[in-house]
């Protein structure tokens, strides 16, 4: 819930998360009046937030047309995944080499336990997408933060600014794929806890590469069913599921 004192940076962060989660489609017009009504705040901080998101590369601004969610090509998505795989594997290697405090290990194990609980149903429940996504983001972000390299977070965040290459997006359709991905989490953390940096790096690299394979395969399937997508999408939140 936003307050009248909510800053433009807070609004930008909120909108960034929703864009990365796939709630606003590529090409969606980000009308300031509609966003003001949607969020219940004035247009001034929204205008500043949209400018910030444009500087981050998530939006584009056209004179007399306003702001819209940037669409990325398949080549750009592949490139972002490639860089993300390398950088996140480096983060895991650093975590394994340097070791993690028991409190951090406990936080990561709590993430794994939450994922285990969600997947214990043996099927994917649409209501579980949001909590699973939050768990996944916390797991990945914690490893990045604990790597001890201040540049890694900035560069990985830039990769995440390509929405379909971010860790916020899931193809929430195939239980086996999600279960495999979460099993990766277990093996990654085991490698870090046992101070095996080479294995931790290899596991995280494969984890991200597999995610890219699944997302790009989904894009291919959607493209084959919709050869002529609309040029512009109205401002309407949606979820990739």
PDB file of C-alpha atoms in Angstrom:
ATOM      1  CA  UNK A   1       0.000   0.000   0.000  1.00  0.00           C
ATOM      2  CA  UNK A   2       1.450   3.342  -1.030  1.00  0.00           C
ATOM      3  CA  UNK A   3       1.406   6.550   0.995  1.00  0.00           C
ATOM      4  CA  UNK A   4       1.348  10.139  -0.199  1.00  0.00           C
ATOM      5  CA  UNK A   5       5.005  10.326   0.881  1.00  0.00           C
ATOM      6  CA  UNK A   6       6.045   7.318  -1.203  1.00  0.00           C
ATOM      7  CA  UNK A   7       9.196   8.203  -3.132  1.00  0.00           C
ATOM      8  CA  UNK A   8       9.764   7.815  -6.848  1.00  0.00           C
ATOM      9  CA  UNK A   9      12.487   5.256  -6.090  1.00  0.00           C
ATOM     10  CA  UNK A  10      10.012   3.088  -4.152  1.00  0.00           C
ATOM     11  CA  UNK A  11       7.496   3.289  -6.984  1.00  0.00           C
ATOM     12  CA  UNK A  12      10.195   2.449  -9.531  1.00  0.00           C
ATOM     13  CA  UNK A  13      11.197  -0.611  -7.492  1.00  0.00           C
ATOM     14  CA  UNK A  14       7.561  -1.737  -7.270  1.00  0.00           C
ATOM     15  CA  UNK A  15       6.983  -1.349 -11.001  1.00  0.00           C
ATOM     16  CA  UNK A  16      10.339  -2.979 -11.793  1.00  0.00           C
ATOM     17  CA  UNK A  17       9.367  -6.097  -9.854  1.00  0.00           C
ATOM     18  CA  UNK A  18       6.020  -6.286 -11.644  1.00  0.00           C
ATOM     19  CA  UNK A  19       7.640  -5.869 -15.047  1.00  0.00           C
ATOM     20  CA  UNK A  20      10.272  -8.514 -14.282  1.00  0.00           C
ATOM     21  CA  UNK A  21       7.551 -10.881 -13.061  1.00  0.00           C
ATOM     22  CA  UNK A  22       5.854 -10.572 -16.435  1.00  0.00           C
ATOM     23  CA  UNK A  23       2.803  -8.703 -15.162  1.00  0.00           C
ATOM     24  CA  UNK A  24       3.186  -6.012 -17.824  1.00  0.00           C
ATOM     25  CA  UNK A  25       3.716  -7.366 -21.316  1.00  0.00           C
ATOM     26  CA  UNK A  26       6.379  -6.067 -23.687  1.00  0.00           C
ATOM     27  CA  UNK A  27       4.901  -3.086 -25.505  1.00  0.00           C
ATOM     28  CA  UNK A  28       2.406  -2.270 -22.728  1.00  0.00           C
ATOM     29  CA  UNK A  29       1.775   1.477 -22.526  1.00  0.00           C
ATOM     30  CA  UNK A  30       2.622   2.829 -19.075  1.00  0.00           C
ATOM     31  CA  UNK A  31       0.105   5.665 -18.889  1.00  0.00           C
ATOM     32  CA  UNK A  32       0.710   7.949 -15.949  1.00  0.00           C
ATOM     33  CA  UNK A  33      -3.005   8.554 -15.297  1.00  0.00           C
ATOM     34  CA  UNK A  34      -3.815   4.830 -15.251  1.00  0.00           C
ATOM     35  CA  UNK A  35      -0.833   4.064 -13.021  1.00  0.00           C
ATOM     36  CA  UNK A  36      -1.855   6.879 -10.683  1.00  0.00           C
ATOM     37  CA  UNK A  37      -5.321   5.385 -10.346  1.00  0.00           C
ATOM     38  CA  UNK A  38      -3.980   1.843 -10.063  1.00  0.00           C
ATOM     39  CA  UNK A  39      -1.493   2.677  -7.304  1.00  0.00           C
ATOM     40  CA  UNK A  40      -3.501   5.403  -5.602  1.00  0.00           C
ATOM     41  CA  UNK A  41      -0.779   8.035  -5.714  1.00  0.00           C
ATOM     42  CA  UNK A  42      -0.148  11.299  -7.547  1.00  0.00           C
ATOM     43  CA  UNK A  43       1.354  11.497 -11.013  1.00  0.00           C
ATOM     44  CA  UNK A  44       4.512  13.412 -10.061  1.00  0.00           C
ATOM     45  CA  UNK A  45       6.431  10.545  -8.395  1.00  0.00           C
ATOM     46  CA  UNK A  46       5.113   8.158 -11.065  1.00  0.00           C
ATOM     47  CA  UNK A  47       6.583  10.366 -13.777  1.00  0.00           C
ATOM     48  CA  UNK A  48       9.944  10.309 -11.987  1.00  0.00           C
ATOM     49  CA  UNK A  49       9.740   6.539 -11.482  1.00  0.00           C
ATOM     50  CA  UNK A  50       9.052   5.964 -15.175  1.00  0.00           C
ATOM     51  CA  UNK A  51      12.072   8.084 -16.038  1.00  0.00           C
ATOM     52  CA  UNK A  52      14.216   5.968 -13.701  1.00  0.00           C
ATOM     53  CA  UNK A  53      12.976   2.740 -15.290  1.00  0.00           C
ATOM     54  CA  UNK A  54      13.769   4.154 -18.718  1.00  0.00           C
ATOM     55  CA  UNK A  55      17.327   4.858 -17.584  1.00  0.00           C
ATOM     56  CA  UNK A  56      17.547   1.247 -16.362  1.00  0.00           C
ATOM     57  CA  UNK A  57      16.527  -0.005 -19.800  1.00  0.00           C
ATOM     58  CA  UNK A  58      13.171  -1.493 -18.792  1.00  0.00           C
ATOM     59  CA  UNK A  59      11.034   1.124 -20.540  1.00  0.00           C
ATOM     60  CA  UNK A  60      11.301   3.182 -23.678  1.00  0.00           C
ATOM     61  CA  UNK A  61      10.081   6.757 -24.043  1.00  0.00           C
ATOM     62  CA  UNK A  62       8.804   8.213 -27.291  1.00  0.00           C
ATOM     63  CA  UNK A  63       7.906  11.882 -27.712  1.00  0.00           C
ATOM     64  CA  UNK A  64       4.128  12.410 -27.870  1.00  0.00           C
ATOM     65  CA  UNK A  65       3.551   8.714 -27.111  1.00  0.00           C
ATOM     66  CA  UNK A  66       4.883   8.327 -23.606  1.00  0.00           C
ATOM     67  CA  UNK A  67       6.356   5.282 -21.937  1.00  0.00           C
ATOM     68  CA  UNK A  68       6.033   1.609 -22.810  1.00  0.00           C
ATOM     69  CA  UNK A  69       7.597  -1.639 -21.603  1.00  0.00           C
ATOM     70  CA  UNK A  70      10.642  -2.399 -23.672  1.00  0.00           C
ATOM     71  CA  UNK A  71      10.478  -5.503 -25.857  1.00  0.00           C
ATOM     72  CA  UNK A  72      13.646  -7.567 -26.105  1.00  0.00           C
ATOM     73  CA  UNK A  73      14.599  -9.786 -29.023  1.00  0.00           C
ATOM     74  CA  UNK A  74      15.379 -13.468 -28.650  1.00  0.00           C
ATOM     75  CA  UNK A  75      19.028 -12.673 -29.335  1.00  0.00           C
ATOM     76  CA  UNK A  76      19.068 -10.195 -26.420  1.00  0.00           C
ATOM     77  CA  UNK A  77      17.323 -12.679 -24.117  1.00  0.00           C
ATOM     78  CA  UNK A  78      19.856 -15.386 -24.970  1.00  0.00           C
ATOM     79  CA  UNK A  79      22.715 -12.939 -24.414  1.00  0.00           C
ATOM     80  CA  UNK A  80      21.354 -11.874 -21.027  1.00  0.00           C
ATOM     81  CA  UNK A  81      20.980 -15.501 -19.921  1.00  0.00           C
ATOM     82  CA  UNK A  82      24.537 -16.255 -21.025  1.00  0.00           C
ATOM     83  CA  UNK A  83      25.969 -13.412 -18.949  1.00  0.00           C
ATOM     84  CA  UNK A  84      23.684 -14.161 -16.001  1.00  0.00           C
ATOM     85  CA  UNK A  85      24.790 -17.830 -15.992  1.00  0.00           C
ATOM     86  CA  UNK A  86      28.455 -16.823 -15.838  1.00  0.00           C
ATOM     87  CA  UNK A  87      28.006 -14.169 -13.167  1.00  0.00           C
ATOM     88  CA  UNK A  88      25.708 -16.130 -10.863  1.00  0.00           C
ATOM     89  CA  UNK A  89      28.023 -19.138 -11.091  1.00  0.00           C
ATOM     90  CA  UNK A  90      30.886 -16.836 -10.082  1.00  0.00           C
ATOM     91  CA  UNK A  91      28.825 -15.646  -7.106  1.00  0.00           C
ATOM     92  CA  UNK A  92      28.281 -19.242  -5.993  1.00  0.00           C
ATOM     93  CA  UNK A  93      31.965 -20.035  -6.375  1.00  0.00           C
ATOM     94  CA  UNK A  94      32.871 -17.066  -4.202  1.00  0.00           C
ATOM     95  CA  UNK A  95      30.332 -18.088  -1.568  1.00  0.00           C
ATOM     96  CA  UNK A  96      31.856 -21.580  -1.472  1.00  0.00           C
ATOM     97  CA  UNK A  97      35.432 -20.314  -1.315  1.00  0.00           C
ATOM     98  CA  UNK A  98      34.761 -17.724   1.371  1.00  0.00           C
ATOM     99  CA  UNK A  99      32.213 -19.716   3.341  1.00  0.00           C
ATOM    100  CA  UNK A 100      28.885 -18.485   4.668  1.00  0.00           C
ATOM    101  CA  UNK A 101      27.846 -17.644   8.218  1.00  0.00           C
ATOM    102  CA  UNK A 102      25.525 -20.093   9.915  1.00  0.00           C
ATOM    103  CA  UNK A 103      22.757 -17.481   9.914  1.00  0.00           C
ATOM    104  CA  UNK A 104      22.998 -17.128   6.129  1.00  0.00           C
ATOM    105  CA  UNK A 105      23.035 -20.895   5.659  1.00  0.00           C
ATOM    106  CA  UNK A 106      19.947 -21.095   7.854  1.00  0.00           C
ATOM    107  CA  UNK A 107      18.182 -18.490   5.698  1.00  0.00           C
ATOM    108  CA  UNK A 108      19.032 -20.404   2.528  1.00  0.00           C
ATOM    109  CA  UNK A 109      17.900 -23.689   4.052  1.00  0.00           C
ATOM    110  CA  UNK A 110      14.629 -22.030   5.032  1.00  0.00           C
ATOM    111  CA  UNK A 111      14.167 -21.116   1.351  1.00  0.00           C
ATOM    112  CA  UNK A 112      14.735 -24.736   0.382  1.00  0.00           C
ATOM    113  CA  UNK A 113      12.256 -25.927   3.001  1.00  0.00           C
ATOM    114  CA  UNK A 114       9.618 -23.522   1.712  1.00  0.00           C
ATOM    115  CA  UNK A 115      10.126 -24.746  -1.832  1.00  0.00           C
ATOM    116  CA  UNK A 116       9.950 -28.353  -0.641  1.00  0.00           C
ATOM    117  CA  UNK A 117       6.659 -27.626   1.102  1.00  0.00           C
ATOM    118  CA  UNK A 118       5.161 -26.060  -2.026  1.00  0.00           C
ATOM    119  CA  UNK A 119       6.256 -28.956  -4.229  1.00  0.00           C
ATOM    120  CA  UNK A 120       5.185 -31.610  -1.722  1.00  0.00           C
ATOM    121  CA  UNK A 121       1.689 -31.393  -3.246  1.00  0.00           C
ATOM    122  CA  UNK A 122       3.007 -33.244  -6.288  1.00  0.00           C
ATOM    123  CA  UNK A 123       1.347 -30.762  -8.649  1.00  0.00           C
ATOM    124  CA  UNK A 124       1.614 -27.065  -9.458  1.00  0.00           C
ATOM    125  CA  UNK A 125      -1.042 -24.924  -7.810  1.00  0.00           C
ATOM    126  CA  UNK A 126      -1.483 -21.482  -9.453  1.00  0.00           C
ATOM    127  CA  UNK A 127      -1.797 -20.000  -5.948  1.00  0.00           C
ATOM    128  CA  UNK A 128       1.739 -21.182  -5.176  1.00  0.00           C
ATOM    129  CA  UNK A 129       3.423 -19.296  -8.024  1.00  0.00           C
ATOM    130  CA  UNK A 130       3.862 -16.040  -6.063  1.00  0.00           C
ATOM    131  CA  UNK A 131       5.341 -17.647  -2.899  1.00  0.00           C
ATOM    132  CA  UNK A 132       7.603 -19.911  -4.969  1.00  0.00           C
ATOM    133  CA  UNK A 133       8.808 -16.907  -6.963  1.00  0.00           C
ATOM    134  CA  UNK A 134       9.530 -14.989  -3.741  1.00  0.00           C
ATOM    135  CA  UNK A 135      11.460 -17.971  -2.376  1.00  0.00           C
ATOM    136  CA  UNK A 136      13.488 -18.268  -5.572  1.00  0.00           C
ATOM    137  CA  UNK A 137      14.335 -14.565  -5.627  1.00  0.00           C
ATOM    138  CA  UNK A 138      15.442 -14.639  -1.985  1.00  0.00           C
ATOM    139  CA  UNK A 139      17.641 -17.702  -2.605  1.00  0.00           C
ATOM    140  CA  UNK A 140      19.390 -16.197  -5.617  1.00  0.00           C
ATOM    141  CA  UNK A 141      19.651 -12.672  -4.187  1.00  0.00           C
ATOM    142  CA  UNK A 142      21.105 -13.956  -0.910  1.00  0.00           C
ATOM    143  CA  UNK A 143      23.874 -15.803  -2.760  1.00  0.00           C
ATOM    144  CA  UNK A 144      24.653 -12.728  -4.857  1.00  0.00           C
ATOM    145  CA  UNK A 145      24.743 -10.483  -1.786  1.00  0.00           C
ATOM    146  CA  UNK A 146      27.010 -12.886   0.107  1.00  0.00           C
ATOM    147  CA  UNK A 147      29.529 -13.276  -2.717  1.00  0.00           C
ATOM    148  CA  UNK A 148      31.546 -10.362  -1.381  1.00  0.00           C
ATOM    149  CA  UNK A 149      31.931  -8.653  -4.756  1.00  0.00           C
ATOM    150  CA  UNK A 150      30.014  -5.357  -5.010  1.00  0.00           C
ATOM    151  CA  UNK A 151      30.131  -5.330  -8.819  1.00  0.00           C
ATOM    152  CA  UNK A 152      28.385  -8.673  -9.246  1.00  0.00           C
ATOM    153  CA  UNK A 153      25.037  -7.471  -7.953  1.00  0.00           C
ATOM    154  CA  UNK A 154      24.976  -4.468 -10.283  1.00  0.00           C
ATOM    155  CA  UNK A 155      25.876  -6.484 -13.366  1.00  0.00           C
ATOM    156  CA  UNK A 156      23.461  -9.318 -12.573  1.00  0.00           C
ATOM    157  CA  UNK A 157      20.681  -6.800 -11.936  1.00  0.00           C
ATOM    158  CA  UNK A 158      21.312  -5.404 -15.406  1.00  0.00           C
ATOM    159  CA  UNK A 159      20.805  -8.899 -16.846  1.00  0.00           C
ATOM    160  CA  UNK A 160      17.551  -9.162 -14.893  1.00  0.00           C
ATOM    161  CA  UNK A 161      16.383  -5.965 -16.583  1.00  0.00           C
ATOM    162  CA  UNK A 162      15.723  -8.223 -19.566  1.00  0.00           C
ATOM    163  CA  UNK A 163      12.468  -9.529 -18.022  1.00  0.00           C
ATOM    164  CA  UNK A 164      12.388 -13.021 -19.524  1.00  0.00           C
ATOM    165  CA  UNK A 165      15.984 -13.565 -18.402  1.00  0.00           C
ATOM    166  CA  UNK A 166      15.219 -12.655 -14.777  1.00  0.00           C
ATOM    167  CA  UNK A 167      14.722 -15.033 -11.862  1.00  0.00           C
ATOM    168  CA  UNK A 168      11.180 -13.670 -11.398  1.00  0.00           C
ATOM    169  CA  UNK A 169       9.716 -15.514 -14.392  1.00  0.00           C
ATOM    170  CA  UNK A 170       8.643 -19.166 -14.404  1.00  0.00           C
ATOM    171  CA  UNK A 171       6.890 -21.446 -16.829  1.00  0.00           C
ATOM    172  CA  UNK A 172       4.486 -22.631 -14.122  1.00  0.00           C
ATOM    173  CA  UNK A 173       3.107 -25.519 -16.143  1.00  0.00           C
ATOM    174  CA  UNK A 174       5.382 -28.544 -15.838  1.00  0.00           C
ATOM    175  CA  UNK A 175       5.835 -29.947 -12.327  1.00  0.00           C
ATOM    176  CA  UNK A 176       8.871 -31.955 -13.402  1.00  0.00           C
ATOM    177  CA  UNK A 177      10.713 -28.864 -14.638  1.00  0.00           C
ATOM    178  CA  UNK A 178      10.052 -26.910 -11.437  1.00  0.00           C
ATOM    179  CA  UNK A 179      10.991 -29.905  -9.276  1.00  0.00           C
ATOM    180  CA  UNK A 180      14.253 -30.312 -11.180  1.00  0.00           C
ATOM    181  CA  UNK A 181      15.017 -26.608 -10.776  1.00  0.00           C
ATOM    182  CA  UNK A 182      14.417 -26.750  -7.035  1.00  0.00           C
ATOM    183  CA  UNK A 183      16.570 -29.857  -6.757  1.00  0.00           C
ATOM    184  CA  UNK A 184      19.307 -27.716  -8.303  1.00  0.00           C
ATOM    185  CA  UNK A 185      18.891 -25.339  -5.370  1.00  0.00           C
ATOM    186  CA  UNK A 186      19.551 -28.186  -2.938  1.00  0.00           C
ATOM    187  CA  UNK A 187      22.668 -29.334  -4.782  1.00  0.00           C
ATOM    188  CA  UNK A 188      23.981 -25.782  -5.155  1.00  0.00           C
ATOM    189  CA  UNK A 189      23.650 -25.099  -1.446  1.00  0.00           C
ATOM    190  CA  UNK A 190      25.272 -28.449  -0.572  1.00  0.00           C
ATOM    191  CA  UNK A 191      28.264 -27.587  -2.752  1.00  0.00           C
ATOM    192  CA  UNK A 192      28.568 -24.178  -1.095  1.00  0.00           C
ATOM    193  CA  UNK A 193      28.208 -25.575   2.421  1.00  0.00           C
ATOM    194  CA  UNK A 194      30.880 -28.224   1.754  1.00  0.00           C
ATOM    195  CA  UNK A 195      33.201 -25.518   0.326  1.00  0.00           C
ATOM    196  CA  UNK A 196      33.368 -26.971  -3.189  1.00  0.00           C
ATOM    197  CA  UNK A 197      33.582 -23.866  -5.435  1.00  0.00           C
ATOM    198  CA  UNK A 198      34.076 -25.693  -8.744  1.00  0.00           C
ATOM    199  CA  UNK A 199      30.967 -27.800  -8.231  1.00  0.00           C
ATOM    200  CA  UNK A 200      28.948 -24.820  -6.971  1.00  0.00           C
ATOM    201  CA  UNK A 201      29.877 -22.818 -10.075  1.00  0.00           C
ATOM    202  CA  UNK A 202      29.073 -25.676 -12.460  1.00  0.00           C
ATOM    203  CA  UNK A 203      25.704 -26.374 -10.810  1.00  0.00           C
ATOM    204  CA  UNK A 204      24.578 -22.741 -10.887  1.00  0.00           C
ATOM    205  CA  UNK A 205      25.695 -22.309 -14.483  1.00  0.00           C
ATOM    206  CA  UNK A 206      23.675 -25.366 -15.528  1.00  0.00           C
ATOM    207  CA  UNK A 207      20.721 -24.151 -13.423  1.00  0.00           C
ATOM    208  CA  UNK A 208      20.534 -20.847 -15.298  1.00  0.00           C
ATOM    209  CA  UNK A 209      21.254 -22.424 -18.697  1.00  0.00           C
ATOM    210  CA  UNK A 210      18.389 -24.880 -18.178  1.00  0.00           C
ATOM    211  CA  UNK A 211      16.079 -21.985 -17.251  1.00  0.00           C
ATOM    212  CA  UNK A 212      17.028 -20.259 -20.502  1.00  0.00           C
ATOM    213  CA  UNK A 213      16.264 -23.431 -22.468  1.00  0.00           C
ATOM    214  CA  UNK A 214      12.789 -23.697 -20.899  1.00  0.00           C
ATOM    215  CA  UNK A 215      11.922 -20.009 -21.431  1.00  0.00           C
ATOM    216  CA  UNK A 216      13.142 -19.903 -25.019  1.00  0.00           C
ATOM    217  CA  UNK A 217      11.277 -23.095 -25.830  1.00  0.00           C
ATOM    218  CA  UNK A 218       8.130 -21.467 -24.428  1.00  0.00           C
ATOM    219  CA  UNK A 219       8.693 -18.417 -26.632  1.00  0.00           C
ATOM    220  CA  UNK A 220       9.082 -20.617 -29.690  1.00  0.00           C
ATOM    221  CA  UNK A 221       5.817 -22.393 -28.894  1.00  0.00           C
ATOM    222  CA  UNK A 222       3.940 -19.121 -28.396  1.00  0.00           C
ATOM    223  CA  UNK A 223       5.360 -17.671 -31.570  1.00  0.00           C
ATOM    224  CA  UNK A 224       4.207 -20.696 -33.571  1.00  0.00           C
ATOM    225  CA  UNK A 225       0.642 -20.177 -32.289  1.00  0.00           C
ATOM    226  CA  UNK A 226       0.682 -16.374 -32.680  1.00  0.00           C
ATOM    227  CA  UNK A 227       2.671 -15.506 -35.800  1.00  0.00           C
ATOM    228  CA  UNK A 228       1.370 -11.930 -35.845  1.00  0.00           C
ATOM    229  CA  UNK A 229       1.335 -10.510 -32.284  1.00  0.00           C
ATOM    230  CA  UNK A 230      -0.294  -7.111 -31.758  1.00  0.00           C
ATOM    231  CA  UNK A 231       1.986  -4.130 -32.148  1.00  0.00           C
ATOM    232  CA  UNK A 232       0.934  -2.575 -28.870  1.00  0.00           C
ATOM    233  CA  UNK A 233      -0.460  -4.054 -25.660  1.00  0.00           C
ATOM    234  CA  UNK A 234      -2.744  -2.020 -23.369  1.00  0.00           C
ATOM    235  CA  UNK A 235      -1.734  -1.390 -19.772  1.00  0.00           C
ATOM    236  CA  UNK A 236      -3.142  -4.515 -18.208  1.00  0.00           C
ATOM    237  CA  UNK A 237      -1.234  -6.629 -15.675  1.00  0.00           C
ATOM    238  CA  UNK A 238      -0.739 -10.228 -16.689  1.00  0.00           C
ATOM    239  CA  UNK A 239       1.239 -13.193 -15.398  1.00  0.00           C
ATOM    240  CA  UNK A 240       3.326 -15.737 -17.223  1.00  0.00           C
ATOM    241  CA  UNK A 241       2.060 -19.062 -15.982  1.00  0.00           C
TER     242      UNK A 241
END
